[in-house]
Short mmCIF file of C-alpha atoms and ligand atoms in Angstrom, two decimals:
data_model
loop_
_atom_site.label_atom_id
_atom_site.label_comp_id
_atom_site.label_asym_id
_atom_site.label_seq_id
_atom_site.Cartn_x
_atom_site.Cartn_y
_atom_site.Cartn_z
CA MET X 1 -3.80 -50.30 192.28
CA GLU X 2 -1.82 -52.92 194.28
CA ARG X 3 -0.05 -50.02 196.84
CA GLN X 4 1.49 -52.77 198.74
CA LYS X 5 3.34 -54.20 195.78
CA VAL X 6 4.17 -51.06 194.09
CA ILE X 7 5.98 -50.17 197.60
CA LEU X 8 7.59 -53.37 197.80
CA ALA X 9 9.32 -53.49 194.05
CA GLY X 10 10.56 -49.70 194.85
CA LYS X 11 12.03 -50.71 198.13
CA ILE X 12 14.01 -53.47 196.40
CA ALA X 13 14.93 -50.86 193.46
CA SER X 14 16.89 -49.07 196.58
CA GLN X 15 18.31 -52.36 198.11
CA VAL X 16 19.54 -53.39 194.96
CA ARG X 17 21.39 -49.94 193.82
CA GLU X 18 22.78 -50.03 197.48
CA TYR X 19 24.44 -53.76 196.72
CA ILE X 20 25.63 -52.58 193.48
CA LYS X 21 27.07 -49.36 194.08
CA PRO X 22 30.47 -50.16 195.82
CA GLN X 23 30.86 -53.17 192.83
CA LEU X 24 30.49 -50.26 189.98
CA LYS X 25 34.25 -50.11 189.24
CA LYS X 26 35.77 -49.49 186.16
CA GLY X 27 36.78 -52.52 184.18
CA VAL X 28 34.07 -54.67 185.58
CA PRO X 29 32.78 -56.20 182.83
CA LEU X 30 29.32 -55.01 182.13
CA LEU X 31 28.02 -58.35 182.09
CA ASP X 32 28.61 -59.08 185.39
CA ILE X 33 27.24 -56.11 186.68
CA ALA X 34 24.12 -56.41 184.74
CA GLU X 35 23.73 -60.15 186.22
CA LYS X 36 24.24 -59.49 189.83
CA ILE X 37 21.53 -56.69 189.91
CA GLU X 38 19.50 -58.96 187.94
CA ASN X 39 19.76 -61.97 190.37
CA LYS X 40 19.90 -59.57 193.24
CA ILE X 41 16.43 -58.61 192.40
CA ILE X 42 14.77 -62.13 192.34
CA GLU X 43 16.98 -62.90 195.78
CA LEU X 44 14.68 -59.67 196.99
CA GLY X 45 11.71 -61.09 195.79
CA GLY X 46 11.10 -59.47 193.00
CA LYS X 47 11.56 -59.91 189.05
CA PRO X 48 13.47 -57.63 186.92
CA ALA X 49 10.67 -55.19 184.93
CA PHE X 50 13.15 -54.97 182.04
CA PRO X 51 16.60 -55.63 181.41
CA VAL X 52 19.14 -53.58 182.92
CA ASN X 53 20.85 -50.66 181.00
CA LEU X 54 24.31 -50.06 181.13
CA SER X 55 24.86 -47.23 178.56
CA ILE X 56 28.16 -45.34 178.96
CA ASN X 57 28.84 -42.37 177.77
CA GLU X 58 27.10 -40.41 174.79
CA ILE X 59 24.69 -43.47 174.85
CA ALA X 60 21.98 -42.37 176.77
CA ALA X 61 19.97 -45.60 177.16
CA HIS X 62 18.87 -49.12 175.71
CA PHE X 63 22.35 -50.24 176.32
CA THR X 64 21.98 -53.98 177.76
CA PRO X 65 25.26 -56.50 177.34
CA SER X 66 24.52 -59.42 174.83
CA HIS X 67 25.16 -63.00 176.50
CA ASN X 68 29.10 -62.88 175.40
CA ASP X 69 29.11 -59.27 175.82
CA GLU X 70 33.25 -57.96 176.83
CA THR X 71 32.69 -54.42 177.16
CA LYS X 72 34.27 -53.23 180.62
CA ALA X 73 32.74 -50.18 182.70
CA HIS X 74 34.19 -47.21 181.94
CA GLY X 75 33.52 -43.42 181.35
CA LEU X 76 30.12 -42.30 182.51
CA LEU X 77 27.88 -45.03 183.30
CA LYS X 78 24.22 -45.40 183.54
CA ILE X 79 22.58 -47.60 185.55
CA ASP X 80 18.93 -47.95 184.58
CA PHE X 81 17.20 -51.52 186.04
CA GLY X 82 13.23 -51.79 186.84
CA VAL X 83 11.77 -54.30 189.29
CA HIS X 84 8.13 -55.50 188.96
CA VAL X 85 6.49 -57.68 191.78
CA ASP X 86 3.16 -59.42 190.01
CA GLY X 87 3.30 -56.81 187.36
CA TRP X 88 3.80 -53.86 189.36
CA ILE X 89 7.11 -51.83 188.59
CA SER X 90 9.70 -49.45 189.68
CA ASP X 91 12.09 -47.82 187.46
CA HIS X 92 14.96 -46.39 189.00
CA ALA X 93 18.26 -44.88 187.37
CA PHE X 94 21.64 -43.68 188.44
CA SER X 95 25.11 -42.50 187.10
CA ILE X 96 28.32 -42.89 188.17
CA ASP X 97 31.94 -41.71 187.10
CA LEU X 98 34.41 -43.88 186.09
CA GLU X 99 37.53 -42.09 184.84
CA ASN X 100 37.63 -38.90 187.36
CA SER X 101 36.10 -36.70 185.30
CA ASP X 102 35.40 -32.89 186.87
CA GLU X 103 33.01 -32.48 183.96
CA ASN X 104 31.22 -36.34 184.34
CA LYS X 105 30.68 -35.44 187.82
CA LYS X 106 29.11 -31.83 187.55
CA LEU X 107 26.37 -33.25 184.47
CA ILE X 108 25.79 -36.08 187.34
CA GLN X 109 24.85 -33.34 189.60
CA ALA X 110 22.77 -31.47 187.00
CA SER X 111 20.39 -34.14 186.27
CA GLU X 112 20.49 -35.51 190.35
CA GLN X 113 19.79 -31.77 190.73
CA ALA X 114 17.05 -31.70 188.41
CA LEU X 115 14.99 -34.78 189.60
CA LYS X 116 15.74 -33.62 192.99
CA ASN X 117 13.66 -30.14 192.04
CA ALA X 118 10.93 -32.23 190.10
CA ILE X 119 10.08 -34.14 192.96
CA GLU X 120 9.61 -31.68 195.20
CA ALA X 121 6.86 -30.18 192.84
CA PHE X 122 5.31 -33.54 191.76
CA LYS X 123 1.96 -33.31 193.38
CA GLN X 124 -1.77 -33.84 192.08
CA GLY X 125 -2.77 -31.24 190.30
CA THR X 126 0.62 -29.85 188.92
CA ASN X 127 0.96 -28.74 186.10
CA LEU X 128 3.01 -31.23 184.09
CA ASN X 129 4.69 -27.84 182.38
CA LYS X 130 5.76 -27.16 185.53
CA ILE X 131 7.68 -30.55 185.85
CA GLY X 132 9.10 -30.12 182.31
CA THR X 133 10.22 -26.03 183.23
CA THR X 134 11.92 -27.24 186.56
CA ILE X 135 13.84 -30.15 184.62
CA GLN X 136 15.12 -27.89 181.77
CA ASN X 137 15.88 -24.47 184.05
CA THR X 138 17.92 -27.12 186.58
CA ILE X 139 19.94 -28.42 184.09
CA GLU X 140 20.48 -25.55 182.38
CA ASN X 141 21.76 -23.29 185.18
CA PHE X 142 24.24 -26.19 185.24
CA GLY X 143 25.45 -24.89 181.60
CA PHE X 144 24.10 -28.14 179.89
CA SER X 145 21.51 -29.37 177.96
CA PRO X 146 18.11 -31.58 178.92
CA ILE X 147 17.24 -34.82 176.38
CA ILE X 148 14.46 -33.40 174.85
CA ASN X 149 13.01 -36.66 173.03
CA LEU X 150 14.09 -38.75 176.58
CA SER X 151 10.94 -38.39 179.45
CA GLY X 152 9.69 -39.77 182.24
CA HIS X 153 6.51 -41.83 181.73
CA SER X 154 3.24 -43.30 183.65
CA ILE X 155 3.70 -47.21 184.84
CA GLY X 156 0.63 -49.32 184.67
CA LYS X 157 0.54 -53.11 185.86
CA TYR X 158 2.75 -54.66 182.80
CA ASN X 159 2.87 -51.31 181.19
CA LEU X 160 6.34 -49.39 181.52
CA HIS X 161 4.97 -46.71 179.57
CA ALA X 162 1.61 -46.18 180.33
CA GLY X 163 0.56 -43.67 178.40
CA ILE X 164 1.72 -40.26 180.03
CA THR X 165 4.78 -38.37 179.20
CA ILE X 166 6.50 -36.25 182.30
CA PRO X 167 8.39 -33.74 179.96
CA ASN X 168 12.27 -33.31 180.39
CA ILE X 169 11.47 -29.42 178.74
CA GLY X 170 8.84 -26.88 179.02
CA ASN X 171 5.88 -27.48 177.01
CA LYS X 172 2.59 -25.66 175.99
CA LEU X 173 0.79 -28.38 177.14
CA ASN X 174 -1.75 -27.87 179.81
CA ASN X 175 -2.33 -31.33 181.52
CA THR X 176 -1.94 -31.49 185.46
CA LEU X 177 -1.10 -34.89 187.33
CA GLU X 178 -3.37 -37.18 188.78
CA LYS X 179 -3.38 -40.11 191.43
CA GLY X 180 -1.08 -42.88 189.82
CA LEU X 181 2.48 -44.08 189.46
CA TYR X 182 5.15 -42.34 187.09
CA ALA X 183 8.60 -42.33 186.77
CA ILE X 184 10.47 -38.96 186.54
CA GLU X 185 13.91 -39.28 184.24
CA PRO X 186 16.00 -36.35 183.59
CA PHE X 187 18.91 -36.44 180.89
CA ALA X 188 21.74 -33.87 180.96
CA THR X 189 24.37 -33.68 177.97
CA THR X 190 26.85 -31.55 177.12
CA GLY X 191 25.68 -32.01 173.42
CA SER X 192 22.67 -31.01 171.46
CA GLY X 193 19.74 -32.05 173.87
CA LYS X 194 18.63 -35.01 171.69
CA VAL X 195 19.11 -38.61 170.99
CA HIS X 196 18.74 -40.34 167.58
CA ASP X 197 18.43 -44.29 166.91
CA GLY X 198 21.87 -45.98 166.88
CA LYS X 199 22.62 -49.65 166.33
CA PRO X 200 19.82 -51.96 167.41
CA SER X 201 20.30 -52.99 171.15
CA GLU X 202 19.97 -56.45 172.42
CA ILE X 203 16.02 -55.72 173.95
CA TYR X 204 13.00 -56.71 172.82
CA VAL X 205 9.54 -55.97 172.97
CA ILE X 206 6.50 -58.37 172.12
CA THR X 207 4.12 -57.04 169.65
CA SER X 208 2.07 -59.81 168.37
CA GLU X 209 1.28 -63.44 169.31
CA LYS X 210 0.85 -64.27 165.69
CA ASN X 211 1.60 -67.92 164.79
CA ILE X 212 5.19 -68.72 163.56
CA ARG X 213 6.50 -72.36 161.83
CA ASN X 214 9.49 -72.49 163.28
CA PRO X 215 9.44 -75.07 166.19
CA THR X 216 12.25 -73.12 168.25
CA ALA X 217 11.05 -69.81 167.44
CA ARG X 218 7.10 -71.35 168.77
CA GLU X 219 8.78 -72.58 171.49
CA ILE X 220 10.42 -69.12 172.85
CA LEU X 221 7.50 -66.79 171.70
CA ARG X 222 5.61 -69.13 174.64
CA TYR X 223 7.97 -68.67 176.99
CA ILE X 224 8.19 -64.71 176.35
CA ILE X 225 4.80 -64.46 176.66
CA GLU X 226 4.79 -66.24 179.67
CA ASN X 227 7.33 -64.91 181.22
CA TYR X 228 7.77 -61.55 180.62
CA HIS X 229 3.92 -60.55 179.35
CA THR X 230 4.39 -57.29 177.80
CA LEU X 231 7.52 -56.08 179.73
CA PRO X 232 10.91 -55.71 177.78
CA PHE X 233 13.87 -58.74 177.19
CA CYS X 234 16.63 -59.33 176.06
CA SER X 235 18.57 -61.92 173.99
CA ARG X 236 20.80 -62.80 176.85
CA TRP X 237 17.85 -63.79 179.48
CA ILE X 238 16.60 -66.24 176.55
CA VAL X 239 20.36 -67.55 175.65
CA LYS X 240 20.47 -68.39 179.14
CA LYS X 241 17.46 -70.55 178.64
CA PHE X 242 17.38 -71.87 175.40
CA GLY X 243 21.19 -71.89 173.92
CA THR X 244 22.83 -69.81 170.91
CA ARG X 245 20.17 -71.57 168.92
CA ALA X 246 17.80 -68.96 170.47
CA LEU X 247 19.45 -66.05 168.31
CA PHE X 248 18.53 -67.22 165.17
CA ALA X 249 14.71 -67.58 166.22
CA LEU X 250 14.74 -64.70 167.88
CA LYS X 251 15.75 -62.63 164.34
CA GLN X 252 13.03 -64.96 162.92
CA LEU X 253 10.12 -63.84 165.38
CA GLU X 254 11.39 -60.06 164.29
CA GLU X 255 10.65 -61.02 160.83
CA ASN X 256 8.02 -62.11 161.51
CA GLY X 257 6.19 -59.33 163.26
CA ASN X 258 6.42 -60.97 167.29
CA LEU X 259 8.78 -58.95 168.18
CA HIS X 260 10.25 -55.37 168.29
CA ASN X 261 13.84 -54.35 168.61
CA PHE X 262 15.04 -51.37 170.44
CA ALA X 263 17.53 -49.57 168.87
CA GLN X 264 20.29 -48.19 171.04
CA LEU X 265 19.83 -44.47 171.90
CA ILE X 266 22.99 -42.39 171.45
CA GLU X 267 23.41 -38.19 171.94
CA LYS X 268 23.09 -36.86 168.26
CA LYS X 269 26.79 -34.80 168.77
CA GLY X 270 28.07 -38.00 170.41
CA SER X 271 28.14 -35.87 173.66
CA LYS X 272 27.94 -37.65 177.26
CA VAL X 273 24.52 -37.89 179.23
CA SER X 274 24.10 -38.60 182.85
CA GLN X 275 20.98 -39.60 183.54
CA ALA X 276 18.92 -39.73 187.27
CA GLU X 277 15.23 -41.72 187.64
CA HIS X 278 12.99 -42.55 190.25
CA THR X 279 9.56 -43.96 190.63
CA LEU X 280 6.43 -42.03 192.49
CA LEU X 281 3.16 -42.91 193.58
CA LEU X 282 0.56 -40.40 193.85
CA ASP X 283 -2.65 -41.30 195.61
CA GLN X 284 -4.65 -40.01 198.54
CA GLU X 285 -1.84 -40.13 200.84
CA GLY X 286 0.40 -37.97 198.63
CA THR X 287 3.46 -38.12 196.68
CA LYS X 288 5.65 -41.01 197.68
CA VAL X 289 8.98 -41.81 196.25
CA THR X 290 9.08 -45.56 195.97
CA THR X 291 12.91 -46.15 195.15
CA LEU X 292 14.05 -43.72 197.12
CO1 CO L 301 12.41 -44.90 182.92
#
């Protein structure tokens, strides 16, 4: 692992958070927020590891604005973004309340406290069950439910979900934490504690490099491979480069089996969801929260 790049990716994420926080006001277009965050990441020497997710209320994750989106910030907004430096990723999220709601504030507190408690327990040799139990107990003590079918994850080079799951609920598995890079991301909800697939999002990932006949689609595929590798990207980025003709090509690439489109993830009862997330590096020097 290239430690310095991991650390830098985390540092950029925290700088971006401090930059964007004061600008998150009710009524600001999500499109502006996403572009400001992504531009700032680049200005600071990183690249977005995935499109900025700006998910409101019952949308738990996977909403990013389209190129002509008119949605304005409101409600309980979750800002989830990633930075990479040569493929070394930091994954970071926080939530804000834009309607002065005590319930929103308490939901946000619950996921933040769960994250904090999980970080304290996060050491080499810790049982993953303990992390899940810590998150679950903390959120339940606030009177809410953790979202059990969303979880933290190990991170590899150009690999956002590298195989190990960091659960948001106690489980019977017996595996322990080893050296590596991880994201912990508790979600708290007033609802059932599960998400299901909603409408298609604007977010894609490449699943196959197989040939496609249409020249525009082929050109876009090449661009995706070169610029995003195996990391997620969005239609907005492709439209910026190729214009709106790219939208049809993205559909063709999806139908041809080159791309996977992510669904928006919606809380099953339509209830509000908060999220908090940090990236942690576990190595010979101990535990380091890279995105603090
Ligand atoms: Co994550």
